[in-house]
């Protein structure tokens, strides 16, 4: 019986998985959910203000499991990737001009760090805001770079509770060769399926 | 021309307010490099970054009957409202 259990449990060593995507796609919300589910703590601050995450943040050595599979997981939450940053967006959220420009400067550095982080990952979850139409060009840039570097990825079609199930559309658009999982990082829909997919990377 | 030189050339043109159309398009690495360079150039006054659009990334036609589209990348200053129609 013990041997049976031992053979069934598949243990894989360290996996460093990055959470990447456009601004406000729900990356930190997802990272926090994983952190709470497996380590009892959050990784960062999620907020509706763009570019809340402006630094790479990690949570290492998470005892991650789904079904009979276990992983020693390192989660890397990254700043949202954007091709432009307008500090006036922050003023709309109540910041002063100085605060908004300071935030914008930090955000530009964050974008660069996010792109450079691609070189440090074993795998990636690309979080797409499936409620947003049309989908941001940046998503193709991220996925294309991961494919070029042969980094395995899962596409998480987030905000499925708001945008409906666009997973088929997203699967068609994003090459069809990547695993697409509709989720709501906020309320937990689809998360067990995502966890299972992580163990199958 | 190296990818870095290509991106520098594009960025210089776009910073002066021009919209650039690249036949053959930028590849994903070049797009990522352009984004990084744009971020370094943002001055939070006149230049806020770029808008990038590459066609062919939206095609969902697969297999041998997939239409061969000529790849094109359009890059504009971020302040531009960019609507691209492909035929």
Short mmCIF file of C-alpha atoms in Angstrom, two decimals:
data_model
loop_
_atom_site.label_atom_id
_atom_site.label_comp_id
_atom_site.label_asym_id
_atom_site.label_seq_id
_atom_site.Cartn_x
_atom_site.Cartn_y
_atom_site.Cartn_z
CA UNK A 1 0.00 0.00 0.00
CA UNK A 2 2.85 2.36 0.93
CA UNK A 3 4.66 1.38 -2.26
CA UNK A 4 1.51 2.03 -4.27
CA UNK A 5 1.23 5.52 -2.81
CA UNK A 6 4.93 6.13 -3.36
CA UNK A 7 4.69 5.14 -7.02
CA UNK A 8 1.58 7.26 -7.56
CA UNK A 9 3.12 10.43 -6.15
CA UNK A 10 5.20 12.05 -8.84
CA UNK A 11 7.68 14.51 -7.36
CA UNK A 12 9.40 17.03 -9.58
CA UNK A 13 12.17 19.29 -8.37
CA UNK A 14 12.25 23.08 -8.51
CA UNK A 15 10.18 24.89 -11.08
CA UNK A 16 10.44 28.66 -11.47
CA UNK A 17 7.27 29.88 -13.08
CA UNK A 18 6.71 33.49 -14.08
CA UNK A 19 3.35 35.20 -14.25
CA UNK A 20 3.39 37.57 -17.20
CA UNK A 21 0.93 39.70 -19.10
CA UNK A 22 -0.43 43.10 -19.97
CA UNK A 23 -1.20 45.74 -17.37
CA UNK A 24 -4.18 45.02 -15.05
CA UNK A 25 -4.68 41.50 -16.42
CA UNK A 26 -4.81 40.02 -12.92
CA UNK A 27 -1.25 38.71 -12.53
CA UNK A 28 -0.77 39.71 -8.89
CA UNK A 29 -4.29 38.58 -8.01
CA UNK A 30 -3.39 35.15 -9.39
CA UNK A 31 0.03 35.14 -7.68
CA UNK A 32 -1.68 36.02 -4.39
CA UNK A 33 -4.19 33.21 -4.82
CA UNK A 34 -1.39 30.69 -5.35
CA UNK A 35 0.52 32.15 -2.40
CA UNK A 36 -2.51 31.95 -0.10
CA UNK A 37 -3.51 28.46 -1.26
CA UNK A 38 -0.08 26.92 -0.74
CA UNK A 39 1.94 29.19 1.55
CA UNK A 40 -0.72 31.07 3.51
CA UNK A 41 0.50 34.47 2.38
CA UNK A 42 0.20 36.94 -0.46
CA UNK A 43 3.05 37.91 -2.77
CA UNK A 44 2.11 41.52 -3.51
CA UNK A 45 -0.55 44.22 -3.67
CA UNK A 46 -3.24 43.99 -6.29
CA UNK A 47 -5.15 47.11 -7.24
CA UNK A 48 -7.15 48.56 -10.13
CA UNK A 49 -4.56 51.33 -10.52
CA UNK A 50 -2.33 50.44 -13.49
CA UNK A 51 1.26 49.45 -12.79
CA UNK A 52 0.69 48.66 -9.12
CA UNK A 53 3.39 45.99 -9.44
CA UNK A 54 6.53 47.76 -10.56
CA UNK A 55 9.17 45.30 -9.35
CA UNK A 56 9.76 41.59 -9.84
CA UNK A 57 8.52 39.83 -6.71
CA UNK A 58 9.15 36.20 -5.86
CA UNK A 59 7.86 33.60 -3.48
CA UNK A 60 10.23 30.63 -3.37
CA UNK A 61 9.99 27.04 -2.22
CA UNK A 62 6.22 26.73 -2.29
CA UNK A 63 5.07 23.16 -1.63
CA UNK A 64 2.71 23.01 -4.58
CA UNK A 65 0.47 20.08 -5.32
CA UNK A 66 -2.48 19.17 -7.51
CA UNK A 67 -3.92 15.69 -7.52
CA UNK A 68 -1.11 13.25 -6.98
CA UNK A 69 1.60 15.55 -8.33
CA UNK A 70 3.85 17.74 -6.23
CA UNK A 71 6.21 20.51 -7.11
CA UNK A 72 8.69 22.72 -5.34
CA UNK A 73 7.51 25.94 -6.94
CA UNK A 74 9.06 29.39 -7.17
CA UNK A 75 6.50 31.98 -8.26
CA UNK A 76 7.69 35.13 -9.98
CA UNK A 77 5.17 37.96 -10.22
CA UNK A 78 6.14 40.52 -12.86
CA UNK A 79 5.12 44.09 -13.70
CA UNK A 80 2.57 44.46 -16.48
CA UNK A 81 4.10 44.86 -19.91
CA UNK A 82 3.06 47.85 -21.97
CA UNK A 83 4.50 49.72 -24.92
CA UNK A 84 3.49 53.11 -23.51
CA UNK A 85 2.97 54.67 -20.11
CA UNK A 86 0.92 57.80 -19.59
CA UNK A 87 1.23 59.36 -16.15
CA UNK A 88 -2.17 61.07 -16.63
CA UNK A 89 -3.77 57.66 -16.03
CA UNK A 90 -2.49 57.79 -12.45
CA UNK A 91 -3.79 61.35 -11.96
CA UNK A 92 -7.25 59.97 -12.80
CA UNK A 93 -6.86 57.68 -9.79
CA UNK A 94 -6.30 60.63 -7.48
CA UNK A 95 -2.51 60.98 -7.51
CA UNK A 96 -0.76 64.32 -7.68
CA UNK A 97 1.26 65.18 -10.77
CA UNK A 98 4.55 64.50 -8.97
CA UNK A 99 3.29 61.16 -7.61
CA UNK A 100 2.02 60.13 -11.02
CA UNK A 101 5.27 60.98 -12.80
CA UNK A 102 7.29 59.16 -10.12
CA UNK A 103 5.04 56.13 -10.53
CA UNK A 104 5.36 56.31 -14.31
CA UNK A 105 9.16 56.37 -14.04
CA UNK A 106 9.08 53.29 -11.81
CA UNK A 107 6.65 51.63 -14.18
CA UNK A 108 8.95 52.08 -17.20
CA UNK A 109 11.75 50.34 -15.30
CA UNK A 110 9.29 47.63 -14.27
CA UNK A 111 8.36 46.88 -17.86
CA UNK A 112 12.02 46.47 -18.78
CA UNK A 113 12.55 44.13 -15.83
CA UNK A 114 9.49 42.08 -16.78
CA UNK A 115 10.78 41.55 -20.32
CA UNK A 116 14.26 40.69 -19.08
CA UNK A 117 12.80 38.18 -16.60
CA UNK A 118 11.86 35.93 -19.51
CA UNK A 119 15.46 34.72 -19.53
CA UNK A 120 15.22 33.45 -15.95
CA UNK A 121 12.10 31.31 -16.12
CA UNK A 122 11.52 27.56 -16.47
CA UNK A 123 7.88 28.11 -17.42
CA UNK A 124 5.29 30.85 -17.62
CA UNK A 125 1.66 31.62 -17.07
CA UNK A 126 0.54 34.33 -19.49
CA UNK A 127 -2.47 36.07 -18.00
CA UNK A 128 -4.83 37.57 -20.55
CA UNK A 129 -7.71 39.87 -19.69
CA UNK A 130 -10.39 38.00 -21.59
CA UNK A 131 -12.92 40.74 -20.83
CA UNK A 132 -10.88 43.22 -22.84
CA UNK A 133 -11.62 43.71 -26.52
CA UNK A 134 -9.64 43.73 -28.70
CA UNK A 135 -6.83 41.81 -27.08
CA UNK A 136 -3.65 43.77 -26.50
CA UNK A 137 -0.83 43.32 -29.05
CA UNK A 138 1.52 42.90 -26.09
CA UNK A 139 0.03 39.44 -25.45
CA UNK A 140 1.32 38.22 -28.81
CA UNK A 141 4.72 39.77 -28.12
CA UNK A 142 4.98 37.94 -24.80
CA UNK A 143 3.76 34.58 -26.15
CA UNK A 144 5.96 34.85 -29.24
CA UNK A 145 9.05 35.49 -27.12
CA UNK A 146 8.27 32.55 -24.85
CA UNK A 147 7.82 30.31 -27.88
CA UNK A 148 11.08 31.54 -29.37
CA UNK A 149 12.90 30.74 -26.14
CA UNK A 150 11.06 27.38 -25.95
CA UNK A 151 9.69 28.19 -22.52
CA UNK A 152 6.58 26.10 -21.81
CA UNK A 153 3.57 28.18 -20.97
CA UNK A 154 -0.04 28.15 -19.95
CA UNK A 155 -2.36 30.88 -21.16
CA UNK A 156 -4.74 31.87 -18.38
CA UNK A 157 -7.82 33.57 -19.83
CA UNK A 158 -8.61 35.64 -16.74
CA UNK A 159 -11.75 37.52 -15.77
CA UNK A 160 -13.86 34.72 -17.23
CA UNK A 161 -16.56 35.81 -14.76
CA UNK A 162 -16.82 39.21 -16.49
CA UNK A 163 -15.92 38.47 -20.09
CA UNK A 164 -17.70 35.18 -20.51
CA UNK A 165 -15.90 32.14 -21.83
CA UNK A 166 -13.63 33.53 -24.51
CA UNK A 167 -11.24 30.63 -24.08
CA UNK A 168 -12.05 29.18 -27.54
CA UNK A 169 -11.43 32.56 -29.15
CA UNK A 170 -8.24 32.98 -27.17
CA UNK A 171 -7.13 29.45 -28.07
CA UNK A 172 -7.71 30.20 -31.76
CA UNK A 173 -5.99 33.55 -31.60
CA UNK A 174 -2.99 32.50 -29.57
CA UNK A 175 -1.80 29.79 -31.89
CA UNK A 176 -3.90 26.94 -30.54
CA UNK A 177 -0.80 25.05 -29.46
CA UNK A 178 -0.72 26.53 -25.98
CA UNK A 179 -2.88 25.28 -23.15
CA UNK A 180 -5.63 27.86 -22.52
CA UNK A 181 -7.43 27.75 -19.18
CA UNK A 182 -10.34 30.10 -18.46
CA UNK A 183 -10.06 31.37 -14.89
CA UNK A 184 -11.18 34.04 -12.52
CA UNK A 185 -8.19 34.76 -10.28
CA UNK A 186 -10.50 36.92 -8.17
CA UNK A 187 -13.23 34.42 -7.33
CA UNK A 188 -11.41 31.13 -7.98
CA UNK A 189 -13.23 29.82 -11.06
CA UNK A 190 -11.06 27.46 -13.10
CA UNK A 191 -8.17 27.58 -10.63
CA UNK A 192 -8.06 23.79 -9.94
CA UNK A 193 -7.67 23.24 -13.69
CA UNK A 194 -4.84 25.77 -13.76
CA UNK A 195 -3.10 24.06 -10.86
CA UNK A 196 -3.35 20.70 -12.62
CA UNK A 197 -1.89 22.24 -15.78
CA UNK A 198 1.05 23.62 -13.79
CA UNK A 199 1.93 20.14 -12.55
CA UNK A 200 1.82 18.86 -16.13
CA UNK A 201 4.39 21.37 -17.46
CA UNK B 1 20.95 45.92 -40.00
CA UNK B 2 20.93 44.49 -36.49
CA UNK B 3 17.73 44.33 -34.46
CA UNK B 4 19.09 46.99 -32.12
CA UNK B 5 19.89 49.37 -34.98
CA UNK B 6 16.48 48.70 -36.52
CA UNK B 7 14.72 49.54 -33.28
CA UNK B 8 16.82 52.69 -32.79
CA UNK B 9 15.96 53.85 -36.31
CA UNK B 10 12.25 53.21 -35.79
CA UNK B 11 12.25 54.93 -32.42
CA UNK B 12 13.99 58.03 -33.74
CA UNK B 13 11.37 58.34 -36.48
CA UNK B 14 8.44 57.70 -34.16
CA UNK B 15 9.73 60.19 -31.59
CA UNK B 16 9.54 62.87 -34.24
CA UNK B 17 5.86 62.10 -34.68
CA UNK B 18 5.97 59.76 -37.65
CA UNK B 19 4.06 56.53 -38.16
CA UNK B 20 6.32 53.75 -39.42
CA UNK B 21 5.19 50.79 -41.50
CA UNK B 22 7.66 47.93 -41.73
CA UNK B 23 7.12 45.44 -44.54
CA UNK B 24 8.11 42.01 -43.35
CA UNK B 25 7.29 43.21 -39.84
CA UNK B 26 9.22 43.01 -36.62
CA UNK B 27 9.67 39.61 -35.04
CA UNK B 28 8.68 39.07 -31.42
CA UNK B 29 12.22 39.62 -30.10
CA UNK B 30 12.41 42.91 -31.97
CA UNK B 31 9.02 43.98 -30.63
CA UNK B 32 10.22 43.23 -27.10
CA UNK B 33 13.44 45.13 -27.72
CA UNK B 34 11.50 48.08 -29.14
CA UNK B 35 9.30 48.13 -26.05
CA UNK B 36 12.36 48.14 -23.78
CA UNK B 37 14.02 50.93 -25.72
CA UNK B 38 10.76 52.92 -25.76
CA UNK B 39 10.52 52.63 -22.00
CA UNK B 40 14.01 54.12 -21.67
CA UNK B 41 13.06 57.01 -23.94
CA UNK B 42 9.77 58.00 -22.31
CA UNK B 43 10.13 61.55 -20.98
CA UNK B 44 6.60 61.77 -19.48
CA UNK B 45 5.95 65.01 -21.38
CA UNK B 46 6.08 64.66 -25.15
CA UNK B 47 6.99 61.03 -25.65
CA UNK B 48 4.89 58.46 -23.79
CA UNK B 49 5.93 55.35 -25.71
CA UNK B 50 4.65 53.63 -28.82
CA UNK B 51 1.68 51.82 -30.25
CA UNK B 52 2.61 48.62 -32.07
CA UNK B 53 0.42 46.60 -34.37
CA UNK B 54 1.58 43.54 -36.28
CA UNK B 55 -0.83 41.78 -38.64
CA UNK B 56 -0.86 38.04 -39.06
CA UNK B 57 -0.93 37.57 -35.30
CA UNK B 58 -4.72 37.55 -35.46
CA UNK B 59 -5.16 34.92 -38.15
CA UNK B 60 -6.88 31.77 -36.99
CA UNK B 61 -6.56 29.97 -40.29
CA UNK B 62 -4.53 26.84 -39.91
CA UNK B 63 -3.06 24.17 -42.13
CA UNK B 64 -2.09 24.14 -45.76
CA UNK B 65 -4.94 26.41 -46.74
CA UNK B 66 -3.78 29.19 -44.46
CA UNK B 67 -3.66 32.43 -46.35
CA UNK B 68 -0.13 33.72 -46.66
CA UNK B 69 -0.34 37.29 -45.45
CA UNK B 70 2.46 39.71 -45.98
CA UNK B 71 3.55 40.56 -42.48
CA UNK B 72 3.45 44.24 -41.63
CA UNK B 73 4.22 46.04 -38.38
CA UNK B 74 2.89 49.54 -37.80
CA UNK B 75 4.52 51.64 -35.08
CA UNK B 76 3.18 55.02 -34.02
CA UNK B 77 3.64 57.46 -31.15
CA UNK B 78 1.53 56.45 -28.18
CA UNK B 79 -0.61 59.54 -28.53
CA UNK B 80 -1.94 58.25 -31.86
CA UNK B 81 -5.32 56.53 -32.10
CA UNK B 82 -4.32 53.62 -34.29
CA UNK B 83 -6.90 51.80 -36.38
CA UNK B 84 -5.39 49.33 -38.84
CA UNK B 85 -7.40 47.57 -41.50
CA UNK B 86 -5.88 44.67 -43.38
CA UNK B 87 -7.17 43.43 -46.71
#
